[in-house]
Structures are given as structure tokens and as C-alpha cells.
GROMACS .gro file of C-alpha atoms in nm:
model
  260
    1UNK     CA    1  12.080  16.607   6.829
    2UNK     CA    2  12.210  16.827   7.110
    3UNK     CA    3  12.575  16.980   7.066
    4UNK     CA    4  12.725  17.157   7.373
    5UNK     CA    5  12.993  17.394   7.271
    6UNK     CA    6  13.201  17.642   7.549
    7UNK     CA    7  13.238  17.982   7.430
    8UNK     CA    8  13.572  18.142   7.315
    9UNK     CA    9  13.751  18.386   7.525
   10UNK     CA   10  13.838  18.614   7.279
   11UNK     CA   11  13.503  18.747   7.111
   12UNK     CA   12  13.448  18.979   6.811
   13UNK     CA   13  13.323  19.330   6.843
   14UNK     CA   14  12.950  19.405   6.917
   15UNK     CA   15  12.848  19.602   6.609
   16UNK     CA   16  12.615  19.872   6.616
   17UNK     CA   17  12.293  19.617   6.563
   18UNK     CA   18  12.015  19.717   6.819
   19UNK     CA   19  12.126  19.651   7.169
   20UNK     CA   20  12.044  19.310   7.337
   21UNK     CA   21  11.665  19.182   7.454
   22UNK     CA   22  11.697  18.969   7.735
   23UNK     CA   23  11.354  18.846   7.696
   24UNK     CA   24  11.435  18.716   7.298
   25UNK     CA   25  11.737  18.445   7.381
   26UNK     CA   26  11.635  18.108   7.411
   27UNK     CA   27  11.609  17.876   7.699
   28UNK     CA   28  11.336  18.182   7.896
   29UNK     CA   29  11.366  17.914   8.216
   30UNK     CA   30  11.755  18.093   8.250
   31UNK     CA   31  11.615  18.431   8.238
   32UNK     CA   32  11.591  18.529   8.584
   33UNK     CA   33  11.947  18.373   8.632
   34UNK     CA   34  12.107  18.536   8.354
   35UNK     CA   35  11.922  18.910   8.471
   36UNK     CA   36  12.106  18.827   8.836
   37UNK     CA   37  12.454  18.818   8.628
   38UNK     CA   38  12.428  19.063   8.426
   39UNK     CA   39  12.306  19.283   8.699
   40UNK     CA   40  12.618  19.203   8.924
   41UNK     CA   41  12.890  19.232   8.626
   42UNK     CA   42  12.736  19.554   8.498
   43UNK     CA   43  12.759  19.729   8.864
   44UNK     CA   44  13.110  19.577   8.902
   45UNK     CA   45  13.237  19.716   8.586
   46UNK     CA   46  13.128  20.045   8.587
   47UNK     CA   47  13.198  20.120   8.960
   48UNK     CA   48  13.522  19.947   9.028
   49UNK     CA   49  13.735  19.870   8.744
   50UNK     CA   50  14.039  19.762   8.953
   51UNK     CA   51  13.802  19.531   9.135
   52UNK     CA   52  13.663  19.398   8.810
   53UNK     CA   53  13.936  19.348   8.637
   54UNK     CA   54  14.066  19.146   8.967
   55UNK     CA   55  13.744  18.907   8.949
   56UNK     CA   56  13.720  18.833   8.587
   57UNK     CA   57  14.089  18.791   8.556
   58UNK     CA   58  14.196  19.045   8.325
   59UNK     CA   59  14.547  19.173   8.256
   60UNK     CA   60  14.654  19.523   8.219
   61UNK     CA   61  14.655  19.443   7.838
   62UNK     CA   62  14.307  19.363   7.856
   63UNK     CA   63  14.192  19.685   8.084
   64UNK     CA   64  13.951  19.755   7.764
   65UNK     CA   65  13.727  19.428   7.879
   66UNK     CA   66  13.611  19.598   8.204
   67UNK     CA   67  13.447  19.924   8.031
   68UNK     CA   68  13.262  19.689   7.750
   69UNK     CA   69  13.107  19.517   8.022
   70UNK     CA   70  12.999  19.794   8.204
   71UNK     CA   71  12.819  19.872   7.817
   72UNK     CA   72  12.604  19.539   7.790
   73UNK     CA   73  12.299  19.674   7.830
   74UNK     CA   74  12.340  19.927   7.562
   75UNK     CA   75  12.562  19.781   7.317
   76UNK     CA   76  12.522  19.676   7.008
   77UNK     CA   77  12.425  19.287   6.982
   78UNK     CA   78  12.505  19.021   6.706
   79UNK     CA   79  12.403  18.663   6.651
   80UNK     CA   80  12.653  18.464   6.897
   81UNK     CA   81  12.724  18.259   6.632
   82UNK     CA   82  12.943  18.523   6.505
   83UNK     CA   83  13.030  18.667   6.852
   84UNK     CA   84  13.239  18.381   6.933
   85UNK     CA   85  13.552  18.349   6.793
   86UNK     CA   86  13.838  18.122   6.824
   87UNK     CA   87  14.005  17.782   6.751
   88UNK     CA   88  13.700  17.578   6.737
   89UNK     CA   89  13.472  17.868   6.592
   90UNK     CA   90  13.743  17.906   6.284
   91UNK     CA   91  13.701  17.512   6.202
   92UNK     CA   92  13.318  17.545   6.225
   93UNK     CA   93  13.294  17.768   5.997
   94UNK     CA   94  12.864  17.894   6.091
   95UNK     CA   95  12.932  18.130   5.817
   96UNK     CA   96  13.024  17.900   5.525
   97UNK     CA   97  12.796  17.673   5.542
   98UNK     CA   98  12.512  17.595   5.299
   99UNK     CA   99  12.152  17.758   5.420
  100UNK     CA  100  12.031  17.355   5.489
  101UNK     CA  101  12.380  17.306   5.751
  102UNK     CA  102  12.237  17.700   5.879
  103UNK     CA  103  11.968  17.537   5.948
  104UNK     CA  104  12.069  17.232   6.182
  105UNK     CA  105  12.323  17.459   6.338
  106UNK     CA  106  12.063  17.689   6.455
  107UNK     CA  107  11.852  17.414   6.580
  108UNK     CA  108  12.066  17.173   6.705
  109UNK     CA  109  12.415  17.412   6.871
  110UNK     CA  110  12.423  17.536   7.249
  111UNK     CA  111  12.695  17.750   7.399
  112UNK     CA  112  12.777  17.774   7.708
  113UNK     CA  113  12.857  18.078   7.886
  114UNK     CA  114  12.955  18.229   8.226
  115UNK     CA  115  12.704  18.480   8.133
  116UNK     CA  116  12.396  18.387   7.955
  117UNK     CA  117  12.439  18.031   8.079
  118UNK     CA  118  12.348  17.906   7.741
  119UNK     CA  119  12.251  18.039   7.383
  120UNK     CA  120  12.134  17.947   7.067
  121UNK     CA  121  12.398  18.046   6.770
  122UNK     CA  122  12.147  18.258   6.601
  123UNK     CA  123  12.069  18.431   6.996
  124UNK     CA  124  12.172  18.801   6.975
  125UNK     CA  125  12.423  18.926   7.198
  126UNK     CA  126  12.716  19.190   7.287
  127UNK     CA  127  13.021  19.081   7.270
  128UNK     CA  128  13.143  19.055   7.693
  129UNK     CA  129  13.451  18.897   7.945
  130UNK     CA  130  13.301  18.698   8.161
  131UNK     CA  131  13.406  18.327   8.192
  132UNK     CA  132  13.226  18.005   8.371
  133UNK     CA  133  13.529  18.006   8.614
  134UNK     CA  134  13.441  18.376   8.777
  135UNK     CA  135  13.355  18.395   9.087
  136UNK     CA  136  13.153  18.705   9.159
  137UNK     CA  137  13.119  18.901   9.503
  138UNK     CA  138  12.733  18.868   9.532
  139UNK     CA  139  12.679  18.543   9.355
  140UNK     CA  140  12.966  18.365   9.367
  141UNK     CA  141  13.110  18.117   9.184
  142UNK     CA  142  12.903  18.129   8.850
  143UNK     CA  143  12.940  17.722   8.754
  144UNK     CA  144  12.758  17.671   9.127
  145UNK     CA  145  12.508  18.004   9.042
  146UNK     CA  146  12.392  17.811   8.706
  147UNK     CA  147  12.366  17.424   8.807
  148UNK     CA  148  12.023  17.456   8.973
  149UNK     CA  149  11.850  17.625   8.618
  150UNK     CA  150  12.030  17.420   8.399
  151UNK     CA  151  11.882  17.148   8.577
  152UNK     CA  152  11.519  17.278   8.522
  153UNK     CA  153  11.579  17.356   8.170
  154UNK     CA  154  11.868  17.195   8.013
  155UNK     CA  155  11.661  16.808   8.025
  156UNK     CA  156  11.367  16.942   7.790
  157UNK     CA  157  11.634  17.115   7.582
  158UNK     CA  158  11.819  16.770   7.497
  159UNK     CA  159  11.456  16.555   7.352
  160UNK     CA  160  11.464  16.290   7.317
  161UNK     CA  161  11.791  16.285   7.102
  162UNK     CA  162  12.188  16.202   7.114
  163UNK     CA  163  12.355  16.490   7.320
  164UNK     CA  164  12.737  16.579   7.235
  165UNK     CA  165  12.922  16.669   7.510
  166UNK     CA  166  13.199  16.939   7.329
  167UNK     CA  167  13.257  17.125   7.650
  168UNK     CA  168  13.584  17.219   7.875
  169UNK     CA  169  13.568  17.087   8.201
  170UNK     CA  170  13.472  17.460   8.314
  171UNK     CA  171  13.173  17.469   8.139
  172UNK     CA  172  13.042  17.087   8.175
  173UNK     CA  173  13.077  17.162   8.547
  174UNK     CA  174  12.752  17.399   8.481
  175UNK     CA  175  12.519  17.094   8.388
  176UNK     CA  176  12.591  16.755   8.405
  177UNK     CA  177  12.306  16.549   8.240
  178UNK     CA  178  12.157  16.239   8.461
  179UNK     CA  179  11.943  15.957   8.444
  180UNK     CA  180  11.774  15.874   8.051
  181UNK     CA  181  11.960  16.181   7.908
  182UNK     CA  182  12.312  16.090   8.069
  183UNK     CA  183  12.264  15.758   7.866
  184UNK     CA  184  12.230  15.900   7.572
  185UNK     CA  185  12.534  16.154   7.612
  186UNK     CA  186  12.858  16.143   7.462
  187UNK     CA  187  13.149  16.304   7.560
  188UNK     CA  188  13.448  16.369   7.285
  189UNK     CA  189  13.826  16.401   7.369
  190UNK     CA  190  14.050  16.471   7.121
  191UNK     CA  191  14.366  16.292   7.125
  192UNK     CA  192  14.774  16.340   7.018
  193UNK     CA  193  14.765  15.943   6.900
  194UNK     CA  194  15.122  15.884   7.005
  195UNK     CA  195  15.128  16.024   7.304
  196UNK     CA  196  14.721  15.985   7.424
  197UNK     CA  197  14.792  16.348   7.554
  198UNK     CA  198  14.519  16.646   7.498
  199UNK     CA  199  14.682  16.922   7.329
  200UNK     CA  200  14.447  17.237   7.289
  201UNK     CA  201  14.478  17.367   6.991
  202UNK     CA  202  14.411  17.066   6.804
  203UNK     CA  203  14.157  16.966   7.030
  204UNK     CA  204  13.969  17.263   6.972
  205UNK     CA  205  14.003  17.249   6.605
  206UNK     CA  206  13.904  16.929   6.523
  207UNK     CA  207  13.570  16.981   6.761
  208UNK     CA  208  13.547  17.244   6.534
  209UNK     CA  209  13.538  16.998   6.252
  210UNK     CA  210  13.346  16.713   6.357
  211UNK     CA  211  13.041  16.974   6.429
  212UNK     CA  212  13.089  17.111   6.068
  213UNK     CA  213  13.135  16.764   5.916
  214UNK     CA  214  12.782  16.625   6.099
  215UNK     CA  215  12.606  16.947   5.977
  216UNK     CA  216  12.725  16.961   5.657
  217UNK     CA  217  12.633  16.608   5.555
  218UNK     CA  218  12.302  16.640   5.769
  219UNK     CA  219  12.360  16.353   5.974
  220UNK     CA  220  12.247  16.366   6.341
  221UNK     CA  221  12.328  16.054   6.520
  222UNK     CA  222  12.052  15.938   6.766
  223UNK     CA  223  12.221  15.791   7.016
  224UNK     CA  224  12.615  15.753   7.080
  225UNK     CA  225  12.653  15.403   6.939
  226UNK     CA  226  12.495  15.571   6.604
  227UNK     CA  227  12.762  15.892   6.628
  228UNK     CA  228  13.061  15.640   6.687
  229UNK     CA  229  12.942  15.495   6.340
  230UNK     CA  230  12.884  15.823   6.184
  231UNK     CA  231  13.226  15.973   6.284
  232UNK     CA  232  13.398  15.697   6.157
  233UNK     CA  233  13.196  15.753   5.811
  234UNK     CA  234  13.358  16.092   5.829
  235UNK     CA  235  13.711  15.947   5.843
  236UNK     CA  236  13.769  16.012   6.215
  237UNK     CA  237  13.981  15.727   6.399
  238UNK     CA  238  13.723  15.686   6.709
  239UNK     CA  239  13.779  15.445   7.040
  240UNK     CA  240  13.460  15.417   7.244
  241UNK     CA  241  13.408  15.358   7.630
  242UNK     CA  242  13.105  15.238   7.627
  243UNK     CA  243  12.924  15.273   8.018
  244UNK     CA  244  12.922  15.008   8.234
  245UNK     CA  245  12.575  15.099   8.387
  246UNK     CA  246  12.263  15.291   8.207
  247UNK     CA  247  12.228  15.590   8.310
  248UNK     CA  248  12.595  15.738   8.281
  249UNK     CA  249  12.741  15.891   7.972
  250UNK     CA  250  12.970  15.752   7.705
  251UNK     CA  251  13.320  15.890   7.642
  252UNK     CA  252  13.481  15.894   7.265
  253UNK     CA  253  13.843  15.958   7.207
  254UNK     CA  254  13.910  16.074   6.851
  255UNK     CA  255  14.248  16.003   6.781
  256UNK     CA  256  14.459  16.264   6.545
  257UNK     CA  257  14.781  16.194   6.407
  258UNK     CA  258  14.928  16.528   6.332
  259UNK     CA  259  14.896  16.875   6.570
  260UNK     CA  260  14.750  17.122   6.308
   0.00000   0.00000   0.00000
């Protein structure tokens, strides 16, 4: 099993660890894409901060983003599992789990990002501001930049296994699977039950949970008829859309009852 996650805006501090080594994340087919990034949003920062802090997005409030970025090379880097912070990241819960849900975690959990593309929750990294929605002077915008490498790489990353689409629609732009993997895709919305409305917080939250409740009872689905079954098991309330054609990806709502 495959689980696409999207980063968290907010991030926790680098750490004084040993700075970051490109050449050590996972997924080495993204390297010369993420080196072309990190290049660009290095220059920006350290240059121009007015002008970075106008492409990334950034408030006044968040003025301190621009100089950390201009730092990535040197700063200290961290596992990303405890880099990303957040909603989702709080209901996960990487570090409470037992070493055996550790395990699957590091195995089977991908984050997205606007700048590595994607990493491995045990991948070490600096904490950065740099979202899939950027669009940078050189490069452009960076869910365009990444499509063509996640392409190459992100099909032998999957196996030959169920892939769980937990993404925001920023992020799933970067890689959309196709063909034999698309079929055995599933995509999760999480639902307000009375009103069939998305609502983010609890969205992200109970993403959160479903991850931690697969990994903690060491169940990994193979294909998204077997995960409709599973999340059920787990006491989720789960409608499936199952594809009209092979080749295209399933979609599960999981209905919640209560915002919380």
C-alpha cells in the first residue's frame, strides 16, 4: 500500500541535526527536479525578499519564512515525518505509534511537496515555505514543473499495491496515476453527513485517523474494494463510487457525523 499525503503549511523548526543531503531522500529519479527548485527558491530568498515573499505568498506576519528559505542548504534537517505539522499530522500521530506501525509508515507514506516533490516520512529535511501552488519566475508554476518526473517515477513507487489518494487538489494536480495503477487508486473525501459538504478541519483530521487506524492494526488493503471493507472494520461509515471503466480511479466518501 501507497498513501499520498500533502504537506502542512505550517512546519516545525529545523533543529540543529546535520544539514540536508539531497542525494539521501528517496525517489533519486526527482533529484535533478528537486536541485532546479531549490536552486531557484534559495536565489529568490536571499536576494529579493520583497519579491519572495510576493511569490510564495507570505504575509508581513510571516516575513521570517523568506530568510529560512534562503538557509536550506545549511540548515539543520529532521525526519519529515516530524517536520510536518498540522491537522492531519496531529491525528496521525508518527510519533506514538508502536515500532511495528513505524515500520509500515516508513514504508508505505509519501508526501507531497512544492519542494521536494515527494518524501518518505523518515526523509531528512529543513523545515521551508514553499507550497505546490507557487509559481516561480524561472520555472514556473511548480504542479506543471513536477508532472513530467512524477510520471517517470511515481508508477514504480505505487507496486503493484492499493494506492490512497489523501491529497488536496493542489497537490494531486502534481501526479495523477493512469492506466493499471489508476485502477487500483482510491481517492477519500471526507464528508459533514448532513450536509455532504467538505469542511477542512475535520477532513484533515479524520485522514489523519484512517492512516493511523490502517497502520496501527497492520492492515494494508490491496486494492480499493479490500480498503472499503477494511475501513468499515475500523468503524468508518464509507459510500463507494466504484469506476465505470478500468483504468480510472475509485472515489470513497467517509461520512462523519460530528465536526471535531
Amino acid at each position: 500500500m501507497l498513501v499520498l499525503l500533502p504537506p502542512s503549511e505550517g512546519k516545525a523548526a529545523s533543529g540543529r541535526g546535520a544539514p540536508l543531503k539531497p542525494e539521501s531522500l528517496s525517489l533519486p529519479g526527482l533529484a535533478a527536479a528537486r536541485e532546479a527548485v531549490l536552486t531557484e527558491l534559495v536565489e529568490l530568498c536571499a536576494s529579493d525578499e520583497e519579491k519572495a515573499r510576493e511569490v510564495l505568498g507570505l504575509s508581513e506576519g510571516l516575513r521570517g519564512e523568506v530568510a529560512k528559505n534562503a538557509e536550506l542548504r545549511t540548515a539543520g534537517a529532521r525526519p519529515a515525518g516530524e517536520i510536518y505539522t498540522g491537522v492531519l499530522y496531529d491525528a496521525l500521530g508518527l510519533a506514538s505509534l508502536d515500532a511495528a506501525a513505524k515500520k509500515r509508515a516508513a514504508r508505505s507514506l509519501l508526501v507531497f511537496s512544492g519542494l521536494w516533490g515527494a518524501v518518505r516520512v523518515t526523509d531528512r529535511i529543513p523545515s521551508y515555505r514553499c507550497s505546490m501552488g507557487v509559481r516561480l519566475p524561472g520555472l514556473g508554476a511548480l504542479g506543471a514543473h513536477w508532472r513530467a518526473p512524477m510520471a517517470d517515477v511515481l508508477p514504480e513507487a505505487a507496486g503493484d499495491g492499493l494506492v490512497l489518494d489523501l491529497r488536496s487538489a493542489a497537490y494531486a494536480a502534481a501526479w495523477k496515476p493512469k492506466g493499471e495503477v489508476a485502477g487500483r487508486t482510491a481517492s477519500v473525501r471526507v464528508l459533514h453527513a448532513p450536509t455532504r459538504k467538505v469542511v477542512s478541519h475535520f477532513n484533515k483530521a479524520t485522514k489523519g485517523r484512517i492512516v493511523r487506524g490502517l497502520l496501527t492494526a497492520g492492515i494494508a488493503p490491496k486494492d480499493p474494494a479490500e480498503l472499503v471493507v477494511a475501513l468499515r472494520d475500523l468503524g468508518h461509515v464509507v459510500e463507494e463510487r466504484v469506476p465505470a471503466r478500468a483504468g480510472t480511479a475509485w472515489t470513497l466518501d467517509v461520512l462523519v457525523d460530528e465536526i471535531h
